[in-house]
PDB file of C-alpha atoms (C1' of nucleotides) in Angstrom:
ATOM      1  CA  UNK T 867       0.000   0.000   0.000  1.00 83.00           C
ATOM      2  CA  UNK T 868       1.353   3.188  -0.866  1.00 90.00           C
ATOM      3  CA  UNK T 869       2.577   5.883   1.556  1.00 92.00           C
ATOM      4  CA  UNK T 870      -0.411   8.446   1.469  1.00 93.00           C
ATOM      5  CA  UNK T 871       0.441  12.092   2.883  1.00 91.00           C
ATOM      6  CA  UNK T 872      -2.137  11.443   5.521  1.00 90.00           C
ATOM      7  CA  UNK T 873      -0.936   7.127   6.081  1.00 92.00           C
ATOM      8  CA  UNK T 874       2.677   9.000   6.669  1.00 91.00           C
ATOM      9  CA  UNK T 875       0.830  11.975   9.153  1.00 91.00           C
ATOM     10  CA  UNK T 876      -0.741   9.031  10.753  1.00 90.00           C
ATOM     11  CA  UNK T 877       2.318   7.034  10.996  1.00 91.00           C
ATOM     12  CA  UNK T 878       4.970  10.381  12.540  1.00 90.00           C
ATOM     13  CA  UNK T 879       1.950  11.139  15.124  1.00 91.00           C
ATOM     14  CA  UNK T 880       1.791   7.732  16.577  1.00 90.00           C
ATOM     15  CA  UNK T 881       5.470   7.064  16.825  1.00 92.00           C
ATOM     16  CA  UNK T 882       5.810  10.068  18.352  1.00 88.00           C
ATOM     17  CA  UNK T 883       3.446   9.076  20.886  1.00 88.00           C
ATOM     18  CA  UNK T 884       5.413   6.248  21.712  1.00 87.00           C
ATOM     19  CA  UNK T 885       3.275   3.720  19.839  1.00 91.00           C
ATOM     20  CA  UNK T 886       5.250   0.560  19.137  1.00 92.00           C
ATOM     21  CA  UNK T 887       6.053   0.035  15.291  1.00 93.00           C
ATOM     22  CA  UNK T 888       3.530  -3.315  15.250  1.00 93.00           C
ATOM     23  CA  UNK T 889       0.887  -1.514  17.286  1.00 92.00           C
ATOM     24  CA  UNK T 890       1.441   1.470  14.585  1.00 93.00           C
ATOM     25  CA  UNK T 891       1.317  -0.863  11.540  1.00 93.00           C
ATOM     26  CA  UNK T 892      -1.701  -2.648  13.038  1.00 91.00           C
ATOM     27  CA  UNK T 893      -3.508   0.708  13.024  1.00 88.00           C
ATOM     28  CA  UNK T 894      -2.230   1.922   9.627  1.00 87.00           C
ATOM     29  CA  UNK T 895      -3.203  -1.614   7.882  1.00 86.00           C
ATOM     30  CA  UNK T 896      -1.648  -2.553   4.890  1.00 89.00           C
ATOM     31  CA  UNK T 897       1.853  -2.630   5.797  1.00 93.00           C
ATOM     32  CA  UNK T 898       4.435  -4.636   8.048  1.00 94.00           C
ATOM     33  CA  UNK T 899       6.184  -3.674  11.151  1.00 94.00           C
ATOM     34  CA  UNK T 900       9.418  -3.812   9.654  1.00 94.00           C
ATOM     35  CA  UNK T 901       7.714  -1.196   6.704  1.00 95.00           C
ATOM     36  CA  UNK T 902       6.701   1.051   9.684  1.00 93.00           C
ATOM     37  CA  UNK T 903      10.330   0.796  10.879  1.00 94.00           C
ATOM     38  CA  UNK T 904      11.900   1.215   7.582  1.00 93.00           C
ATOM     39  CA  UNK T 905       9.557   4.352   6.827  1.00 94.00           C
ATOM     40  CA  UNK T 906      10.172   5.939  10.130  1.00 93.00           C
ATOM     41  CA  UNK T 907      13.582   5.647   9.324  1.00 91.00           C
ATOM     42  CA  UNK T 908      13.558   7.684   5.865  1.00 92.00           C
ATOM     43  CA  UNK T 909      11.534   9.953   7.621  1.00 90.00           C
ATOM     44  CA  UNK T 910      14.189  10.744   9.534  1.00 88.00           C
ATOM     45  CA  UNK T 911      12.191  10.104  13.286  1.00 81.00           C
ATOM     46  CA  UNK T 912      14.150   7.373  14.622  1.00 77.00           C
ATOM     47  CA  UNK T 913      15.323   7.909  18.041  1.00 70.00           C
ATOM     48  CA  UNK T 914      13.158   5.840  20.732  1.00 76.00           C
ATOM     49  CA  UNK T 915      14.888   3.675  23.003  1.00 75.00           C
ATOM     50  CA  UNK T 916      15.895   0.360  21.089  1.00 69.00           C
ATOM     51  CA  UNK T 917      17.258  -2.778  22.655  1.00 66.00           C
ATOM     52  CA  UNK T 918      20.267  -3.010  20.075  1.00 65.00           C
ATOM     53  CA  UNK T 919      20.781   0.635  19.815  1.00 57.00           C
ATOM     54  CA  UNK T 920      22.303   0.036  23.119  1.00 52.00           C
ATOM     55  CA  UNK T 921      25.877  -1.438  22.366  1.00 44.00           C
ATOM     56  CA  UNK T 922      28.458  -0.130  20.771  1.00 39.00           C
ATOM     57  CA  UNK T 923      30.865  -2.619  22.716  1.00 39.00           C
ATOM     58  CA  UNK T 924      33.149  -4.850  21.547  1.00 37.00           C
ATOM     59  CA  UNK T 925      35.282  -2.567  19.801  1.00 35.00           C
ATOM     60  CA  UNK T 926      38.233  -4.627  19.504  1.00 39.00           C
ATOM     61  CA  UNK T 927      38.093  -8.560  19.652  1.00 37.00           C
ATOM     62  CA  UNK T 928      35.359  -7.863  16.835  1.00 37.00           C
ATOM     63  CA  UNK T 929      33.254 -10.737  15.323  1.00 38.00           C
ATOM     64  CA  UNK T 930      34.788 -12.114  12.093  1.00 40.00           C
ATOM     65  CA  UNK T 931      33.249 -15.372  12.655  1.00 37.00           C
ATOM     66  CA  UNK T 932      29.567 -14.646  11.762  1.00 36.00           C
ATOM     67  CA  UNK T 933      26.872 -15.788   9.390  1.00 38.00           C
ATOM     68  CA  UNK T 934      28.863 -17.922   6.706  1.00 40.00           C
ATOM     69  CA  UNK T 935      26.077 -18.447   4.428  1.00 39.00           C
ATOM     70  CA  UNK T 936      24.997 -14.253   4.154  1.00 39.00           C
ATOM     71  CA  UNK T 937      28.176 -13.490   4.349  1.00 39.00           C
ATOM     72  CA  UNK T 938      29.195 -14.969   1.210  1.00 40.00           C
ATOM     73  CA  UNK T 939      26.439 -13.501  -0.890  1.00 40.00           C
ATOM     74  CA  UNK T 940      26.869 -10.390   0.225  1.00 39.00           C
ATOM     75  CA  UNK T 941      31.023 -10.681  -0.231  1.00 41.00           C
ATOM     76  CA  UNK T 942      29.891 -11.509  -3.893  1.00 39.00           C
ATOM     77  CA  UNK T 943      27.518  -8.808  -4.291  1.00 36.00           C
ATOM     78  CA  UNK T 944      28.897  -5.665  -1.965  1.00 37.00           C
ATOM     79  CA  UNK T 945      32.292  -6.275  -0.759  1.00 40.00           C
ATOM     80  CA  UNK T 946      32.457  -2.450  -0.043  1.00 38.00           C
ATOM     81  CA  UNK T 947      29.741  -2.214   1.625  1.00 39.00           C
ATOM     82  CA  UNK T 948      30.385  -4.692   3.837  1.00 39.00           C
ATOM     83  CA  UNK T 949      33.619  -3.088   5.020  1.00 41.00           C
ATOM     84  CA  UNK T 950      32.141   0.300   5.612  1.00 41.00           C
ATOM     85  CA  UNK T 951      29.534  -1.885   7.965  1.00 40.00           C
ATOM     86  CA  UNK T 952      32.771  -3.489   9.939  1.00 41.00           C
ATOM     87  CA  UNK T 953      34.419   0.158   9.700  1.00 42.00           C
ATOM     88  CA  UNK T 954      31.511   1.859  11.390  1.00 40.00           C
ATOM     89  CA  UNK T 955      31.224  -1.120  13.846  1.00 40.00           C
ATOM     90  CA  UNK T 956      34.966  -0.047  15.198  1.00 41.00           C
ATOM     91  CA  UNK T 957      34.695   3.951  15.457  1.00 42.00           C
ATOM     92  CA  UNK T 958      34.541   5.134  18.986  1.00 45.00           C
ATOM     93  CA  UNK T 959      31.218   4.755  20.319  1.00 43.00           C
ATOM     94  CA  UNK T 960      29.433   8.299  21.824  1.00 43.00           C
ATOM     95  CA  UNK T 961      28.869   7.954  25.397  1.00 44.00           C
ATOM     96  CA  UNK T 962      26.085   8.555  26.860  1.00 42.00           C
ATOM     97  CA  UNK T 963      26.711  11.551  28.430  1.00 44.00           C
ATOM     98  CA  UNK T 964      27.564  12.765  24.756  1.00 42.00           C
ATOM     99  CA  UNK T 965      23.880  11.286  23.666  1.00 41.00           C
ATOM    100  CA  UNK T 966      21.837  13.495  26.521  1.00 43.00           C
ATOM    101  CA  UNK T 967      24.173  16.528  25.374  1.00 43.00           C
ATOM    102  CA  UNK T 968      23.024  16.389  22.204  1.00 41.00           C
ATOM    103  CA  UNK T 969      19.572  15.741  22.704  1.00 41.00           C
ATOM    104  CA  UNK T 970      19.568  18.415  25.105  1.00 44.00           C
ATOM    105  CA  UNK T 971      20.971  20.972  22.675  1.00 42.00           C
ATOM    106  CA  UNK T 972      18.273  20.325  20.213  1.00 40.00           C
ATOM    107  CA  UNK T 973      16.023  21.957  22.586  1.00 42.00           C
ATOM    108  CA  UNK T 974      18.263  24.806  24.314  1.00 44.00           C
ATOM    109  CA  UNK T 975      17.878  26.978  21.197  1.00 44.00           C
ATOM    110  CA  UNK T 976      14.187  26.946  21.646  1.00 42.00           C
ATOM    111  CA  UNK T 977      13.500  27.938  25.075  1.00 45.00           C
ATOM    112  CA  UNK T 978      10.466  29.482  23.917  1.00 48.00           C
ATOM    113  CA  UNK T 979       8.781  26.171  22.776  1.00 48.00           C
ATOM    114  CA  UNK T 980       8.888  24.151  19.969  1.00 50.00           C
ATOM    115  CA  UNK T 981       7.440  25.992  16.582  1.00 52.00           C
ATOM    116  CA  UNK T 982       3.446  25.806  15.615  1.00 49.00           C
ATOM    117  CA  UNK T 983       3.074  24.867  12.158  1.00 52.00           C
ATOM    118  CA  UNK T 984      -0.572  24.807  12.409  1.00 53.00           C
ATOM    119  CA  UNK T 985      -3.734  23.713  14.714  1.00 53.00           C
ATOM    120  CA  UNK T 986      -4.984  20.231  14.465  1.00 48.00           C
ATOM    121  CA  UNK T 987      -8.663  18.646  14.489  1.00 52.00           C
ATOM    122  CA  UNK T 988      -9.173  19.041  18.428  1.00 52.00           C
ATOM    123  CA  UNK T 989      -7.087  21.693  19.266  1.00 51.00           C
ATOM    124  CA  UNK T 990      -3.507  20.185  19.096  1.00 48.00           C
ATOM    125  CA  UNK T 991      -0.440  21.691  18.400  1.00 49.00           C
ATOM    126  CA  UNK T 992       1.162  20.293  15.092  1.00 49.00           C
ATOM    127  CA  UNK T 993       4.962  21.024  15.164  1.00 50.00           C
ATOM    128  CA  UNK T 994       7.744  21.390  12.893  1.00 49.00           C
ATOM    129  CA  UNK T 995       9.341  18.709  11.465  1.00 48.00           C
ATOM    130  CA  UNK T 996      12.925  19.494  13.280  1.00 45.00           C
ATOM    131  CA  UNK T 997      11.042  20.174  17.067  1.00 49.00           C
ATOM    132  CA  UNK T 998      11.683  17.404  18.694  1.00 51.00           C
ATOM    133  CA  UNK T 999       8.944  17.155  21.282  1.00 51.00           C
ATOM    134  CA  UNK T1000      10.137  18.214  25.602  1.00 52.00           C
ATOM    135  CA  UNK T1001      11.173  14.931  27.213  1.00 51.00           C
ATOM    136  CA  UNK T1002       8.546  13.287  28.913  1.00 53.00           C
ATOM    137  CA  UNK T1003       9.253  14.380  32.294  1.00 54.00           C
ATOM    138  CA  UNK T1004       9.764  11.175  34.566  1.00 57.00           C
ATOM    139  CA  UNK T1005       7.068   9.990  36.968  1.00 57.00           C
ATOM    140  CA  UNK T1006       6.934  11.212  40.053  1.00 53.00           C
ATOM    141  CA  UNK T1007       7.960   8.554  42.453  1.00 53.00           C
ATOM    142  CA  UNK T1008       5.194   6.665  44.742  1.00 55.00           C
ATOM    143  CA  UNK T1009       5.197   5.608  48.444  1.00 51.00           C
ATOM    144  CA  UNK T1010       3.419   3.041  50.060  1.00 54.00           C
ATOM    145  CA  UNK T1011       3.291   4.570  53.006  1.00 51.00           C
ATOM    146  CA  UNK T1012       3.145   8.562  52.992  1.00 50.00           C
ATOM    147  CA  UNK T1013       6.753   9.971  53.819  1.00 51.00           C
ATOM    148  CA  UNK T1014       5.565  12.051  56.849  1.00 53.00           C
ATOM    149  CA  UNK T1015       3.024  10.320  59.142  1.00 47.00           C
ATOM    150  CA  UNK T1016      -0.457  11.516  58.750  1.00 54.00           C
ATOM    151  CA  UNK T1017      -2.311  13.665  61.240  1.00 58.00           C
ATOM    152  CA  UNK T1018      -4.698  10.302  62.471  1.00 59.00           C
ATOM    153  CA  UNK T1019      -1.142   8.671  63.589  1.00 56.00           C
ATOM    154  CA  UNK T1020       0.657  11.186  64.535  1.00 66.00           C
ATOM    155  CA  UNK T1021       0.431  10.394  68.329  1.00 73.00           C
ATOM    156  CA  UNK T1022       0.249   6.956  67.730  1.00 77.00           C
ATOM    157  CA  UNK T1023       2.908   3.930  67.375  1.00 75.00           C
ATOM    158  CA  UNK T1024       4.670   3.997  63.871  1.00 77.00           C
ATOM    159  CA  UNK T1025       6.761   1.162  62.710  1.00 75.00           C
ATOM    160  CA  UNK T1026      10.048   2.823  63.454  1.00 79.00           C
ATOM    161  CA  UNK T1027       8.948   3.616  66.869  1.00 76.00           C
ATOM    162  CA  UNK T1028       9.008   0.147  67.993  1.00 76.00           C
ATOM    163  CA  UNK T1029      11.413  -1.382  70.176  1.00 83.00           C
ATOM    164  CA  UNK T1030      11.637  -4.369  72.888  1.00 87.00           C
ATOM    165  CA  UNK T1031       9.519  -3.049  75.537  1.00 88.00           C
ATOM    166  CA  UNK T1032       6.446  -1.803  73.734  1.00 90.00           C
ATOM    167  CA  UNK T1033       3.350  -3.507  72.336  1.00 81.00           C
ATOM    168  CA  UNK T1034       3.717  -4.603  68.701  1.00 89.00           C
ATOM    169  CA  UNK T1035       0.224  -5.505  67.874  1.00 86.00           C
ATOM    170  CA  UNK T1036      -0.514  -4.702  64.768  1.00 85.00           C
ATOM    171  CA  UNK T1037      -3.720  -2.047  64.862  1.00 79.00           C
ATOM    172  CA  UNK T1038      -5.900  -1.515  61.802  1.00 82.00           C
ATOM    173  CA  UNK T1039      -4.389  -2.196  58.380  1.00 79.00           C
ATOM    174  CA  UNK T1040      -0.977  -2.241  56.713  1.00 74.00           C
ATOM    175  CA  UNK T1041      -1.009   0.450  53.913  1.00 74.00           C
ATOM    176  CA  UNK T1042      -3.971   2.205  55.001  1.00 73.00           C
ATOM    177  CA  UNK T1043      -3.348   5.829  56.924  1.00 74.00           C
ATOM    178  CA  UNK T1044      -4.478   5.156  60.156  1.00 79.00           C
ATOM    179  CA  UNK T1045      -2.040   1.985  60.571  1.00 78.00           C
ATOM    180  CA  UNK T1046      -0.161   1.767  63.631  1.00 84.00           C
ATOM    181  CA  UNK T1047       0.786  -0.182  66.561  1.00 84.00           C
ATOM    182  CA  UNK T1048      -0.263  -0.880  69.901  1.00 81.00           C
ATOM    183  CA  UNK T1049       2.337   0.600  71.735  1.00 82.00           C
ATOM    184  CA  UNK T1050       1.444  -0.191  75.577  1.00 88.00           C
ATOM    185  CA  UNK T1051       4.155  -1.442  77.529  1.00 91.00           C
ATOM    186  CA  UNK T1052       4.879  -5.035  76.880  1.00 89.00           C
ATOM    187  CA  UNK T1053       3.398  -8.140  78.842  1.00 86.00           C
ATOM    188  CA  UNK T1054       7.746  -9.031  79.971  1.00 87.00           C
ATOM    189  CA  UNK T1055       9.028 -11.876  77.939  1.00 85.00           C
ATOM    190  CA  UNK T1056       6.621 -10.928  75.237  1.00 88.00           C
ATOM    191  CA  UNK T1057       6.370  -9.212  71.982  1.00 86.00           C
ATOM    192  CA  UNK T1058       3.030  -7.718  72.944  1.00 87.00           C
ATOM    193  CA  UNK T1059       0.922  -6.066  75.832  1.00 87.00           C
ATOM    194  CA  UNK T1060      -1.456  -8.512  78.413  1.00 84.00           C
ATOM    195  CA  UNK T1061      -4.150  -7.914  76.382  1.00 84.00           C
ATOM    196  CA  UNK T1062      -2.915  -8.803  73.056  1.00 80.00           C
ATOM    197  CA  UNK T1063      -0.843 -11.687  75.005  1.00 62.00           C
ATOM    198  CA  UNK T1064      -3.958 -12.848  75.724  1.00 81.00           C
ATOM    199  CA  UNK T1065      -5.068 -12.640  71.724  1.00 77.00           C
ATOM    200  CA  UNK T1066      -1.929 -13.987  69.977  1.00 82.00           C
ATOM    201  CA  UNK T1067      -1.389 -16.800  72.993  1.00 78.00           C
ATOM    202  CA  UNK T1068      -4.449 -18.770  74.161  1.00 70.00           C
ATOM    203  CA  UNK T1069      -4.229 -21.698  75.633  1.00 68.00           C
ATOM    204  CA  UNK T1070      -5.703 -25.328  73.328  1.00 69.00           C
ATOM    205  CA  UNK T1071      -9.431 -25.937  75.090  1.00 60.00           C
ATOM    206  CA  UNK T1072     -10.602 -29.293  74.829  1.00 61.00           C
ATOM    207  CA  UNK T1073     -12.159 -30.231  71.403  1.00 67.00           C
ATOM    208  CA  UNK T1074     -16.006 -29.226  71.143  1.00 60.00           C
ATOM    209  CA  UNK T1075     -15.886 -26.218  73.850  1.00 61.00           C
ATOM    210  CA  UNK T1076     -13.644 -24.173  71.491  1.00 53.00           C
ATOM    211  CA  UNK T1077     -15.110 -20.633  70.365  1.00 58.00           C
ATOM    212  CA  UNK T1078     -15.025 -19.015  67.504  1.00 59.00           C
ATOM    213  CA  UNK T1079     -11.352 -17.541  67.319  1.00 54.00           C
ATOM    214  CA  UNK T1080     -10.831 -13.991  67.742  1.00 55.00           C
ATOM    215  CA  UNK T1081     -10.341 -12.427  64.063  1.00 53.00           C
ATOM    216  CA  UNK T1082      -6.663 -12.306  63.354  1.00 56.00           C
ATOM    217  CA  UNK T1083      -4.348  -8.753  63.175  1.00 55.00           C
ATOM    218  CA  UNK T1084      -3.979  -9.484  59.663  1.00 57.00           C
ATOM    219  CA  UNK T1085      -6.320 -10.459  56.563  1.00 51.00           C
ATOM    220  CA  UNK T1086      -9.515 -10.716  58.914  1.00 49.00           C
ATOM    221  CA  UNK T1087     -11.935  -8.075  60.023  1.00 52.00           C
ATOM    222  CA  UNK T1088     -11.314  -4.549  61.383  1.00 53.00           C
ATOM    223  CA  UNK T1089      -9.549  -5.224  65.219  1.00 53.00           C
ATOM    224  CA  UNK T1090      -9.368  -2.713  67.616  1.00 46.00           C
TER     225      UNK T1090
ATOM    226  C1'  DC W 721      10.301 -18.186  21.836  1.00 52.25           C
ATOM    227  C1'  DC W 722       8.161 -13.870  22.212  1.00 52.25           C
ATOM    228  C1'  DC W 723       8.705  -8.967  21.809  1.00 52.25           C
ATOM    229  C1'  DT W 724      11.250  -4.639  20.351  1.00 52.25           C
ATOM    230  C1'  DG W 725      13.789  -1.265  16.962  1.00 52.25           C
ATOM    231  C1'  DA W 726      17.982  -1.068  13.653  1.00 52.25           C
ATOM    232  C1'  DT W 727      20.080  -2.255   9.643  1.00 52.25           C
ATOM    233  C1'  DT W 728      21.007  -4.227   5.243  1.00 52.25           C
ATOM    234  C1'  DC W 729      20.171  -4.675   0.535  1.00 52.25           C
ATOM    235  C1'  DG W 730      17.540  -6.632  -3.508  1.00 52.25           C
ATOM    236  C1'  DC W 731      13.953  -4.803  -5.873  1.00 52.25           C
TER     237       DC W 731
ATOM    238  C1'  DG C1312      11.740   4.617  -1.932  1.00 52.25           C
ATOM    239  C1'  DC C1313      10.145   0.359  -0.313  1.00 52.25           C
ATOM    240  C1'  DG C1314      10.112  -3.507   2.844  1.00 52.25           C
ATOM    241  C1'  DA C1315      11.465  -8.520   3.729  1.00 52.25           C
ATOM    242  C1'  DA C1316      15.218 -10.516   5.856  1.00 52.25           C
ATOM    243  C1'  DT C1317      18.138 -10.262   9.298  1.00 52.25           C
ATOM    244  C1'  DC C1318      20.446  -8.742  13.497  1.00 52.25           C
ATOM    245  C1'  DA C1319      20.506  -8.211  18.322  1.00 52.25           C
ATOM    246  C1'  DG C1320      18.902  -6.834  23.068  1.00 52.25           C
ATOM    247  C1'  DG C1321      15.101  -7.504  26.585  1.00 52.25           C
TER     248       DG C1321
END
DNA sequence: CCCTGATTCGC
DNA sequence: GCGAATCAGG
């Protein structure tokens, strides 16, 4: 299928957005994954993290044992060719340092934004060929537990206020805001206070007067 | 093996 | 210019 100005519009706004080539050549229809790739490329928008962009090692045992039966067709056919692949295999590699340079000197020029070429169905922004878009600015990172304790527990027993001589029942649930610990002064010998001695360690009654057990710290009911 | 993108090269 | 074949990392 042949690339329409509107398949190849199609095709630049998706990789931009991150789209994977097969998801982008599923949507297009009509062409391969590798034909996504291989127009991308002559488009000139390449870039994206790739897994075997990522090397650049082995810069001096090299590999001259490798693919016997390719190798001899394309000896036959482009001998040349084949040594300007081995010669750009060997040139010093740009670190990566050298990498976020550039890519951040692409956008210094511009402080004042990347270039509107015109306004798109819905309001967006099209941009200049050359603009690369901002880097997506990295997530913010996440806590499972809020950094500072939260008002409700603020007088209560945290995790890293528990030592040898204080209760560690758990109280409430892990994760949730208002978890905590007991805190009371420990039953001596014990991890816990009398009372939750009393939960965690009861004594075997005979078989058929047994109650219902208590509901446990963890995974059961709401204890308080 | 599956996925990914990169690259090569015959067409 | 196109894209299948191939490479190579995850």
């Amino acid at each position: 299928m042949a690339w329409t100005d509107e398949r190849i519009d199609h095709l630049k706004q998706m990789w931009e957005k991150g789209l994977t080539a097969s998801q982008i050549a599923e949507e297009l229809g009509g062409v391969s994954r590798n034909a996504v790739i291989g127009k991308a490329h002559r488009l000139g928008l390449k870039s994206r993290p790739s897994p075997v962009k990522a090397k650049a090692k082995t810069a001096k045992g090299a590999k001259p044992a490798a693919k016997p039966k390719k190798a001899a067709v394309k000896a036959t056919k482009k001998p040349k060719q084949k040594e300007e692949h081995v010669a750009r295999r060997a040139m010093p590699p740009p670190t990566p340092a050298a990498r976020t340079h550039a890519a951040q000197q692409s956008k210094m020029p511009k402080p004042d934004g990347p270039k509107i070429v015109s306004v798109g169905p819905g309001g967006f922004l099209r941009q200049g060929p050359g603009d690369q878009q901002a880097p997506i600015p990295p997530a913010p990172p996440r806590r499972l537990v809020p950094a500072k304790p939260s008002e409700e527990i603020a007088d209560k027993t945290s995790l890293l206020d528990l030592n040898d001589r204080i209760c560690r029942w758990p109280m409430n649930h892990p994760g949730e805001p208002d978890f905590h610990f007991c805190g009371e002064e420990v039953n001596p010998g014990f991890p816990y206070c009398v009372e939750h001695c009393g939960r965690a360690f009861q004594a075997q009654l005979p078989r058929g007067a047994r109650r219902a057990p208590p509901p446990l710290p963890f995974g059961g009911p709401r204890v308080r």
